[in-house]
Structures are given as C-alpha cells and as structure tokens.
Amino acid sequence: MKIEVWSDYVCPFCYIGKRRLEEALAQFPHRDSVEIEFKSFELDPNSPEYSGKSIHETLASKYGMSIEQAKQANQNVGQQAAAIGLTFNFDEMKPTNTFNAHRLAKFAKSEGKEAVLTEKLLYAYFTESKNIGDLETLAEIAKDSGLNREESLKVLQDEKAFANDVRIDQSIAAQYQITGVPFFILNQKYAISGAQPTSTFAGALQKVWDEENPAPVLQDLSTVSAEDASCVDGNCIIPEKKE
C-alpha cells in the first residue's frame, strides 16, 4: 500500500495529521507493507523569508483579525497538538518561505532520508522555533538527519537543485485540485483531506488493505454434503450406514 502525503513544513495541521496517521499505522497489523511518500506543497509560495514578525502578527495580517484573535486561534491548534504529544511553541515561531526546505527534502529522498528529515523539519519549526528558511539552519537539520552537511549546503546554495522535483509535486497537486494540506492519497484511489482523527486513518488503511487483499473464494468440489462429512463445534455425527 502506498500513501502519498502533500504537506508544508509551516502547516500545523500537517504535523498533527502526520502524527495521527502514524498512530493509526502503529495499530495496523500490515504496517510493514505500507510505503509513505511525502509531496511538496507550499501554503504561500510568495511568503517572504523570516522578517522578524511573529506567527501571531503574520496570521492577524493575513486574515484580517486582531493579534489577540490570532493568539486564541493558535492556542486552539496548540491544544490539538498537545493531545497527541506534540509541543507547538507559537510565541517563538519564525514564519518563513519553505521552498528551500522542500528542495532539501527532495535531496534527502535521493539519499533515503526523506522520512527522517521531514520529521526533523517539522520539529525544528514548531517546537524548536528554528528559522527553516535559513540555509545554514537547514544544513544543520540535514546533518542531524544523517545527511552530509557540506553536500546539503551545496545543494541549498544551488537554486536550481531539486527545484523541478518540487514543482512537479505542486503540478500534480493542481491536477488533483488539492487546495489545502495535509492531503493524503492512498493507492491513488482514495483521498483523506485534513488532519482527520486517528480512527479515520485506521479505517481507511483497513478498507484499502481489504480491497487489495480480498479473502480467497474457493470452488467447492465436494460430492457429499458437508452435514454428512463434517465435524462442527467439536461434535461429529456419523451417519448411519444404509443397507
């Protein structure tokens, strides 16, 4: 089973949705047969690099609300995150452009480190309040993910490196008419939009597995009725021999 996940590293519900999917997978008996591939999605491709503004100020400006309203909205999201063991440090977050982070993730994928780096980037932004738009910071996160720091920095400094890979993901998202993240596609057949409850992910995993691995249907070649030749519930009835 393959699950494609479109997400952005500054999207709080992407981190929450990722963790809920992982919770569902932990309960899924066939989890070793599930492949997860992360896809690039920028919530705001025109977002500037970190300007010094807080996430509260950025949110208030974007949606035309007061700072207090923005803080309340973020607090509500933080409570959802805390419920699944995540810590969101909204007061210190550094909102920034994520294109370079997505390019780094594509490099990490080529090195077999995509899953590790994805978690590290989300944790760095939401919990550690790091500026994931800064190239040196990204290189350090790459190093912590098992990648070579110098090679990662070289990739980041080349604006064209892995840029097309990011654009391809975004183009596919447009074809699927994905306008918000997180967005999950299972076996290119079923979609889950948003950070749904863990039970929703669990049900989807089971549904797809059952459809892809149906129970075998046997053709009965018996010549004597099952009633006359079977033991049921530990009891055997031997039919009388007819003269």
PDB file of C-alpha atoms in Angstrom:
ATOM      1  CA  MET A   1       0.000   0.000   0.000  1.00  0.00           C
ATOM      2  CA  LYS A   2       1.298   3.454  -0.892  1.00  0.00           C
ATOM      3  CA  ILE A   3       0.296   6.682   0.838  1.00  0.00           C
ATOM      4  CA  GLU A   4       1.247   9.996  -0.756  1.00  0.00           C
ATOM      5  CA  VAL A   5       1.195  12.956   1.633  1.00  0.00           C
ATOM      6  CA  TRP A   6       1.069  16.545   0.425  1.00  0.00           C
ATOM      7  CA  SER A   7       2.153  18.902   3.205  1.00  0.00           C
ATOM      8  CA  ASP A   8       4.102  22.014   4.140  1.00  0.00           C
ATOM      9  CA  TYR A   9       6.570  22.442   6.982  1.00  0.00           C
ATOM     10  CA  VAL A  10       4.874  25.531   8.427  1.00  0.00           C
ATOM     11  CA  CYS A  11       1.420  23.939   8.397  1.00  0.00           C
ATOM     12  CA  PRO A  12       0.384  22.966  11.953  1.00  0.00           C
ATOM     13  CA  PHE A  13      -2.289  20.559  10.787  1.00  0.00           C
ATOM     14  CA  CYS A  14       0.269  18.809   8.584  1.00  0.00           C
ATOM     15  CA  TYR A  15       2.275  17.895  11.680  1.00  0.00           C
ATOM     16  CA  ILE A  16      -0.874  16.876  13.551  1.00  0.00           C
ATOM     17  CA  GLY A  17      -2.127  14.837  10.600  1.00  0.00           C
ATOM     18  CA  LYS A  18       1.243  13.141  10.198  1.00  0.00           C
ATOM     19  CA  ARG A  19       1.221  12.067  13.830  1.00  0.00           C
ATOM     20  CA  ARG A  20      -2.363  10.793  13.661  1.00  0.00           C
ATOM     21  CA  LEU A  21      -1.510   8.740  10.577  1.00  0.00           C
ATOM     22  CA  GLU A  22       1.462   7.311  12.465  1.00  0.00           C
ATOM     23  CA  GLU A  23      -0.807   6.438  15.392  1.00  0.00           C
ATOM     24  CA  ALA A  24      -3.114   4.567  13.009  1.00  0.00           C
ATOM     25  CA  LEU A  25      -0.174   2.770  11.412  1.00  0.00           C
ATOM     26  CA  ALA A  26       1.090   1.681  14.829  1.00  0.00           C
ATOM     27  CA  GLN A  27      -2.214  -0.197  15.290  1.00  0.00           C
ATOM     28  CA  PHE A  28      -2.293  -1.574  11.738  1.00  0.00           C
ATOM     29  CA  PRO A  29      -1.147  -5.208  11.522  1.00  0.00           C
ATOM     30  CA  HIS A  30       0.174  -4.752   7.976  1.00  0.00           C
ATOM     31  CA  ARG A  31       2.111  -1.540   8.642  1.00  0.00           C
ATOM     32  CA  ASP A  32       5.325  -3.054   7.267  1.00  0.00           C
ATOM     33  CA  SER A  33       3.621  -3.231   3.871  1.00  0.00           C
ATOM     34  CA  VAL A  34       2.809   0.485   3.816  1.00  0.00           C
ATOM     35  CA  GLU A  35       5.029   2.956   1.959  1.00  0.00           C
ATOM     36  CA  ILE A  36       4.725   6.671   2.705  1.00  0.00           C
ATOM     37  CA  GLU A  37       5.928   9.282   0.237  1.00  0.00           C
ATOM     38  CA  PHE A  38       5.929  12.974   1.117  1.00  0.00           C
ATOM     39  CA  LYS A  39       4.984  15.503  -1.556  1.00  0.00           C
ATOM     40  CA  SER A  40       5.812  19.199  -1.674  1.00  0.00           C
ATOM     41  CA  PHE A  41       3.131  21.842  -1.168  1.00  0.00           C
ATOM     42  CA  GLU A  42       3.705  25.500  -0.361  1.00  0.00           C
ATOM     43  CA  LEU A  43       0.887  27.141   1.548  1.00  0.00           C
ATOM     44  CA  ASP A  44       2.159  30.515   0.366  1.00  0.00           C
ATOM     45  CA  PRO A  45       4.751  30.383  -2.432  1.00  0.00           C
ATOM     46  CA  ASN A  46       5.070  34.181  -2.205  1.00  0.00           C
ATOM     47  CA  SER A  47       5.813  34.144   1.502  1.00  0.00           C
ATOM     48  CA  PRO A  48       8.985  36.129   2.313  1.00  0.00           C
ATOM     49  CA  GLU A  49      11.875  34.813   4.327  1.00  0.00           C
ATOM     50  CA  TYR A  50      11.606  35.365   8.059  1.00  0.00           C
ATOM     51  CA  SER A  51      11.138  39.094   8.641  1.00  0.00           C
ATOM     52  CA  GLY A  52      11.098  39.148  12.422  1.00  0.00           C
ATOM     53  CA  LYS A  53       7.320  39.150  12.652  1.00  0.00           C
ATOM     54  CA  SER A  54       5.693  36.628  14.972  1.00  0.00           C
ATOM     55  CA  ILE A  55       3.289  33.963  13.745  1.00  0.00           C
ATOM     56  CA  HIS A  56       0.539  35.847  15.579  1.00  0.00           C
ATOM     57  CA  GLU A  57       1.269  39.038  13.630  1.00  0.00           C
ATOM     58  CA  THR A  58       1.514  37.130  10.366  1.00  0.00           C
ATOM     59  CA  LEU A  59      -1.783  35.348  10.936  1.00  0.00           C
ATOM     60  CA  ALA A  60      -3.563  38.542  12.012  1.00  0.00           C
ATOM     61  CA  SER A  61      -2.358  40.377   8.913  1.00  0.00           C
ATOM     62  CA  LYS A  62      -3.256  37.557   6.543  1.00  0.00           C
ATOM     63  CA  TYR A  63      -6.792  37.004   7.828  1.00  0.00           C
ATOM     64  CA  GLY A  64      -7.675  40.498   8.988  1.00  0.00           C
ATOM     65  CA  MET A  65      -8.004  39.669  12.669  1.00  0.00           C
ATOM     66  CA  SER A  66      -6.603  41.124  15.857  1.00  0.00           C
ATOM     67  CA  ILE A  67      -3.417  39.846  17.486  1.00  0.00           C
ATOM     68  CA  GLU A  68      -5.477  38.504  20.368  1.00  0.00           C
ATOM     69  CA  GLN A  69      -7.759  36.609  17.989  1.00  0.00           C
ATOM     70  CA  ALA A  70      -4.713  35.164  16.250  1.00  0.00           C
ATOM     71  CA  LYS A  71      -3.245  34.083  19.582  1.00  0.00           C
ATOM     72  CA  GLN A  72      -6.511  32.389  20.521  1.00  0.00           C
ATOM     73  CA  ALA A  73      -6.663  30.555  17.189  1.00  0.00           C
ATOM     74  CA  ASN A  74      -3.085  29.365  17.616  1.00  0.00           C
ATOM     75  CA  GLN A  75      -3.784  28.305  21.179  1.00  0.00           C
ATOM     76  CA  ASN A  76      -6.665  26.135  19.982  1.00  0.00           C
ATOM     77  CA  VAL A  77      -4.421  24.450  17.431  1.00  0.00           C
ATOM     78  CA  GLY A  78      -1.736  24.004  20.074  1.00  0.00           C
ATOM     79  CA  GLN A  79      -4.199  22.150  22.283  1.00  0.00           C
ATOM     80  CA  GLN A  80      -4.942  19.700  19.454  1.00  0.00           C
ATOM     81  CA  ALA A  81      -1.225  19.175  19.002  1.00  0.00           C
ATOM     82  CA  ALA A  82      -0.681  18.609  22.720  1.00  0.00           C
ATOM     83  CA  ALA A  83      -3.385  15.954  22.723  1.00  0.00           C
ATOM     84  CA  ILE A  84      -1.187  13.753  20.531  1.00  0.00           C
ATOM     85  CA  GLY A  85       2.085  14.560  22.237  1.00  0.00           C
ATOM     86  CA  LEU A  86       3.312  17.494  20.139  1.00  0.00           C
ATOM     87  CA  THR A  87       4.558  20.805  21.505  1.00  0.00           C
ATOM     88  CA  PHE A  88       3.909  23.927  19.434  1.00  0.00           C
ATOM     89  CA  ASN A  89       5.855  26.983  20.557  1.00  0.00           C
ATOM     90  CA  PHE A  90       3.770  29.619  18.755  1.00  0.00           C
ATOM     91  CA  ASP A  91       5.232  32.602  20.602  1.00  0.00           C
ATOM     92  CA  GLU A  92       8.717  31.928  19.199  1.00  0.00           C
ATOM     93  CA  MET A  93       7.890  30.540  15.745  1.00  0.00           C
ATOM     94  CA  LYS A  94       9.600  32.124  12.756  1.00  0.00           C
ATOM     95  CA  PRO A  95       7.229  32.121   9.739  1.00  0.00           C
ATOM     96  CA  THR A  96       9.198  31.916   6.510  1.00  0.00           C
ATOM     97  CA  ASN A  97       9.265  30.701   2.913  1.00  0.00           C
ATOM     98  CA  THR A  98       9.593  26.909   2.681  1.00  0.00           C
ATOM     99  CA  PHE A  99      10.741  26.371  -0.921  1.00  0.00           C
ATOM    100  CA  ASN A 100      14.343  25.649   0.083  1.00  0.00           C
ATOM    101  CA  ALA A 101      13.166  23.249   2.789  1.00  0.00           C
ATOM    102  CA  HIS A 102      11.189  21.354   0.148  1.00  0.00           C
ATOM    103  CA  ARG A 103      14.237  21.245  -2.136  1.00  0.00           C
ATOM    104  CA  LEU A 104      16.274  19.845   0.729  1.00  0.00           C
ATOM    105  CA  ALA A 105      13.611  17.189   1.308  1.00  0.00           C
ATOM    106  CA  LYS A 106      13.917  16.073  -2.309  1.00  0.00           C
ATOM    107  CA  PHE A 107      17.662  15.769  -1.864  1.00  0.00           C
ATOM    108  CA  ALA A 108      17.045  13.789   1.324  1.00  0.00           C
ATOM    109  CA  LYS A 109      14.714  11.492  -0.623  1.00  0.00           C
ATOM    110  CA  SER A 110      17.516  10.741  -3.088  1.00  0.00           C
ATOM    111  CA  GLU A 111      19.644   9.736  -0.101  1.00  0.00           C
ATOM    112  CA  GLY A 112      16.958   7.625   1.583  1.00  0.00           C
ATOM    113  CA  LYS A 113      16.465  10.145   4.409  1.00  0.00           C
ATOM    114  CA  GLU A 114      13.136  11.734   3.449  1.00  0.00           C
ATOM    115  CA  ALA A 115      11.120  10.459   6.412  1.00  0.00           C
ATOM    116  CA  VAL A 116      13.764  11.448   8.967  1.00  0.00           C
ATOM    117  CA  LEU A 117      14.265  14.925   7.524  1.00  0.00           C
ATOM    118  CA  THR A 118      10.520  15.570   7.284  1.00  0.00           C
ATOM    119  CA  GLU A 119      10.098  14.916  10.999  1.00  0.00           C
ATOM    120  CA  LYS A 120      13.186  16.982  11.831  1.00  0.00           C
ATOM    121  CA  LEU A 121      11.950  19.966   9.820  1.00  0.00           C
ATOM    122  CA  LEU A 122       8.518  19.936  11.439  1.00  0.00           C
ATOM    123  CA  TYR A 123      10.005  19.603  14.909  1.00  0.00           C
ATOM    124  CA  ALA A 124      12.538  22.337  14.200  1.00  0.00           C
ATOM    125  CA  TYR A 125       9.854  24.800  13.138  1.00  0.00           C
ATOM    126  CA  PHE A 126       7.027  24.063  15.562  1.00  0.00           C
ATOM    127  CA  THR A 127       8.902  23.031  18.698  1.00  0.00           C
ATOM    128  CA  GLU A 128      12.423  24.426  18.474  1.00  0.00           C
ATOM    129  CA  SER A 129      11.378  27.695  16.776  1.00  0.00           C
ATOM    130  CA  LYS A 130      14.155  27.487  14.197  1.00  0.00           C
ATOM    131  CA  ASN A 131      14.200  29.533  11.011  1.00  0.00           C
ATOM    132  CA  ILE A 132      13.797  26.823   8.385  1.00  0.00           C
ATOM    133  CA  GLY A 133      14.172  29.375   5.625  1.00  0.00           C
ATOM    134  CA  ASP A 134      17.811  29.951   6.566  1.00  0.00           C
ATOM    135  CA  LEU A 135      20.254  27.841   4.557  1.00  0.00           C
ATOM    136  CA  GLU A 136      22.741  27.310   7.370  1.00  0.00           C
ATOM    137  CA  THR A 137      19.939  26.216   9.686  1.00  0.00           C
ATOM    138  CA  LEU A 138      18.653  23.808   7.052  1.00  0.00           C
ATOM    139  CA  ALA A 139      22.154  22.376   6.603  1.00  0.00           C
ATOM    140  CA  GLU A 140      22.337  21.688  10.342  1.00  0.00           C
ATOM    141  CA  ILE A 141      18.939  19.967  10.261  1.00  0.00           C
ATOM    142  CA  ALA A 142      20.181  17.910   7.320  1.00  0.00           C
ATOM    143  CA  LYS A 143      23.236  16.887   9.340  1.00  0.00           C
ATOM    144  CA  ASP A 144      21.014  15.873  12.265  1.00  0.00           C
ATOM    145  CA  SER A 145      19.021  13.756   9.807  1.00  0.00           C
ATOM    146  CA  GLY A 146      22.071  11.755   8.756  1.00  0.00           C
ATOM    147  CA  LEU A 147      22.946  13.748   5.639  1.00  0.00           C
ATOM    148  CA  ASN A 148      26.313  15.260   4.834  1.00  0.00           C
ATOM    149  CA  ARG A 149      26.206  18.887   5.956  1.00  0.00           C
ATOM    150  CA  GLU A 150      28.542  20.298   3.298  1.00  0.00           C
ATOM    151  CA  GLU A 151      26.814  18.441   0.478  1.00  0.00           C
ATOM    152  CA  SER A 152      23.403  19.546   1.750  1.00  0.00           C
ATOM    153  CA  LEU A 153      24.523  23.177   1.933  1.00  0.00           C
ATOM    154  CA  LYS A 154      25.906  22.955  -1.601  1.00  0.00           C
ATOM    155  CA  VAL A 155      22.513  21.705  -2.808  1.00  0.00           C
ATOM    156  CA  LEU A 156      20.739  24.520  -0.979  1.00  0.00           C
ATOM    157  CA  GLN A 157      23.038  27.178  -2.429  1.00  0.00           C
ATOM    158  CA  ASP A 158      22.226  25.998  -5.953  1.00  0.00           C
ATOM    159  CA  GLU A 159      18.764  27.471  -6.506  1.00  0.00           C
ATOM    160  CA  LYS A 160      18.056  25.065  -9.357  1.00  0.00           C
ATOM    161  CA  ALA A 161      18.948  21.897  -7.474  1.00  0.00           C
ATOM    162  CA  PHE A 162      15.837  19.753  -6.968  1.00  0.00           C
ATOM    163  CA  ALA A 163      13.627  22.762  -7.742  1.00  0.00           C
ATOM    164  CA  ASN A 164      11.947  20.905 -10.594  1.00  0.00           C
ATOM    165  CA  ASP A 165      11.124  17.990  -8.292  1.00  0.00           C
ATOM    166  CA  VAL A 166       9.255  20.381  -6.009  1.00  0.00           C
ATOM    167  CA  ARG A 167       7.417  21.947  -8.948  1.00  0.00           C
ATOM    168  CA  ILE A 168       6.355  18.541 -10.238  1.00  0.00           C
ATOM    169  CA  ASP A 169       4.703  17.735  -6.901  1.00  0.00           C
ATOM    170  CA  GLN A 170       2.919  21.065  -6.973  1.00  0.00           C
ATOM    171  CA  SER A 171       1.757  20.439 -10.524  1.00  0.00           C
ATOM    172  CA  ILE A 172       0.334  17.048  -9.558  1.00  0.00           C
ATOM    173  CA  ALA A 173      -1.418  18.679  -6.607  1.00  0.00           C
ATOM    174  CA  ALA A 174      -3.042  21.120  -9.023  1.00  0.00           C
ATOM    175  CA  GLN A 175      -4.213  18.229 -11.205  1.00  0.00           C
ATOM    176  CA  TYR A 176      -5.815  16.625  -8.172  1.00  0.00           C
ATOM    177  CA  GLN A 177      -7.308  20.033  -7.284  1.00  0.00           C
ATOM    178  CA  ILE A 178      -5.592  19.990  -3.905  1.00  0.00           C
ATOM    179  CA  THR A 179      -6.004  23.438  -2.367  1.00  0.00           C
ATOM    180  CA  GLY A 180      -5.254  22.670   1.271  1.00  0.00           C
ATOM    181  CA  VAL A 181      -2.963  20.422   3.259  1.00  0.00           C
ATOM    182  CA  PRO A 182      -2.418  17.919   4.668  1.00  0.00           C
ATOM    183  CA  PHE A 183      -3.829  15.802   1.870  1.00  0.00           C
ATOM    184  CA  PHE A 184      -3.395  12.029   1.738  1.00  0.00           C
ATOM    185  CA  ILE A 185      -3.883   9.755  -1.272  1.00  0.00           C
ATOM    186  CA  LEU A 186      -3.994   6.000  -0.691  1.00  0.00           C
ATOM    187  CA  ASN A 187      -3.053   3.781  -3.618  1.00  0.00           C
ATOM    188  CA  GLN A 188      -4.067   6.597  -5.992  1.00  0.00           C
ATOM    189  CA  LYS A 189      -7.662   5.622  -5.276  1.00  0.00           C
ATOM    190  CA  TYR A 190      -8.831   7.168  -2.001  1.00  0.00           C
ATOM    191  CA  ALA A 191      -8.223  10.618  -0.539  1.00  0.00           C
ATOM    192  CA  ILE A 192      -8.220  11.954   3.001  1.00  0.00           C
ATOM    193  CA  SER A 193      -8.286  15.711   3.389  1.00  0.00           C
ATOM    194  CA  GLY A 194      -7.053  17.393   6.563  1.00  0.00           C
ATOM    195  CA  ALA A 195      -5.799  16.158   9.922  1.00  0.00           C
ATOM    196  CA  GLN A 196      -8.598  13.666  10.416  1.00  0.00           C
ATOM    197  CA  PRO A 197      -8.995  11.655  13.641  1.00  0.00           C
ATOM    198  CA  THR A 198      -6.749   8.632  14.078  1.00  0.00           C
ATOM    199  CA  SER A 199      -9.803   6.381  13.723  1.00  0.00           C
ATOM    200  CA  THR A 200     -10.424   7.767  10.229  1.00  0.00           C
ATOM    201  CA  PHE A 201      -6.914   6.866   9.127  1.00  0.00           C
ATOM    202  CA  ALA A 202      -7.230   3.432  10.729  1.00  0.00           C
ATOM    203  CA  GLY A 203     -10.480   2.749   8.908  1.00  0.00           C
ATOM    204  CA  ALA A 204      -9.018   3.892   5.596  1.00  0.00           C
ATOM    205  CA  LEU A 205      -5.962   1.675   5.992  1.00  0.00           C
ATOM    206  CA  GLN A 206      -8.146  -1.364   6.663  1.00  0.00           C
ATOM    207  CA  LYS A 207     -10.510  -0.573   3.800  1.00  0.00           C
ATOM    208  CA  VAL A 208      -7.722  -0.276   1.244  1.00  0.00           C
ATOM    209  CA  TRP A 209      -5.990  -3.396   2.556  1.00  0.00           C
ATOM    210  CA  ASP A 210      -9.177  -5.455   2.391  1.00  0.00           C
ATOM    211  CA  GLU A 211      -9.853  -4.328  -1.175  1.00  0.00           C
ATOM    212  CA  GLU A 212      -6.323  -5.016  -2.335  1.00  0.00           C
ATOM    213  CA  ASN A 213      -6.064  -8.334  -0.472  1.00  0.00           C
ATOM    214  CA  PRO A 214      -9.502  -9.975  -0.656  1.00  0.00           C
ATOM    215  CA  ALA A 215     -10.131 -13.252   1.132  1.00  0.00           C
ATOM    216  CA  PRO A 216      -9.830 -16.187  -1.291  1.00  0.00           C
ATOM    217  CA  VAL A 217     -13.072 -17.556  -2.733  1.00  0.00           C
ATOM    218  CA  LEU A 218     -12.909 -21.344  -3.021  1.00  0.00           C
ATOM    219  CA  GLN A 219     -14.709 -23.507  -5.549  1.00  0.00           C
ATOM    220  CA  ASP A 220     -16.438 -26.349  -3.730  1.00  0.00           C
ATOM    221  CA  LEU A 221     -15.678 -29.754  -5.321  1.00  0.00           C
ATOM    222  CA  SER A 222     -17.300 -31.839  -2.577  1.00  0.00           C
ATOM    223  CA  THR A 223     -19.502 -34.762  -3.654  1.00  0.00           C
ATOM    224  CA  VAL A 224     -21.013 -35.479  -0.218  1.00  0.00           C
ATOM    225  CA  SER A 225     -22.920 -32.861   1.778  1.00  0.00           C
ATOM    226  CA  ALA A 226     -20.967 -31.063   4.469  1.00  0.00           C
ATOM    227  CA  GLU A 227     -23.608 -32.100   7.002  1.00  0.00           C
ATOM    228  CA  ASP A 228     -22.737 -35.758   6.462  1.00  0.00           C
ATOM    229  CA  ALA A 229     -18.973 -35.385   6.416  1.00  0.00           C
ATOM    230  CA  SER A 230     -18.026 -32.576   8.808  1.00  0.00           C
ATOM    231  CA  CYS A 231     -17.320 -32.086  12.476  1.00  0.00           C
ATOM    232  CA  VAL A 232     -18.880 -28.875  13.730  1.00  0.00           C
ATOM    233  CA  ASP A 233     -18.198 -27.217  17.101  1.00  0.00           C
ATOM    234  CA  GLY A 234     -16.250 -30.238  18.302  1.00  0.00           C
ATOM    235  CA  ASN A 235     -19.105 -32.664  17.598  1.00  0.00           C
ATOM    236  CA  CYS A 236     -19.086 -35.359  14.969  1.00  0.00           C
ATOM    237  CA  ILE A 237     -22.221 -37.142  13.825  1.00  0.00           C
ATOM    238  CA  ILE A 238     -21.504 -40.348  11.976  1.00  0.00           C
ATOM    239  CA  PRO A 239     -24.306 -41.075   9.515  1.00  0.00           C
ATOM    240  CA  GLU A 240     -25.886 -44.484   9.700  1.00  0.00           C
ATOM    241  CA  LYS A 241     -24.802 -46.905   7.043  1.00  0.00           C
ATOM    242  CA  LYS A 242     -27.659 -47.646   4.716  1.00  0.00           C
ATOM    243  CA  GLU A 243     -28.279 -51.280   3.784  1.00  0.00           C
TER     244      GLU A 243
END
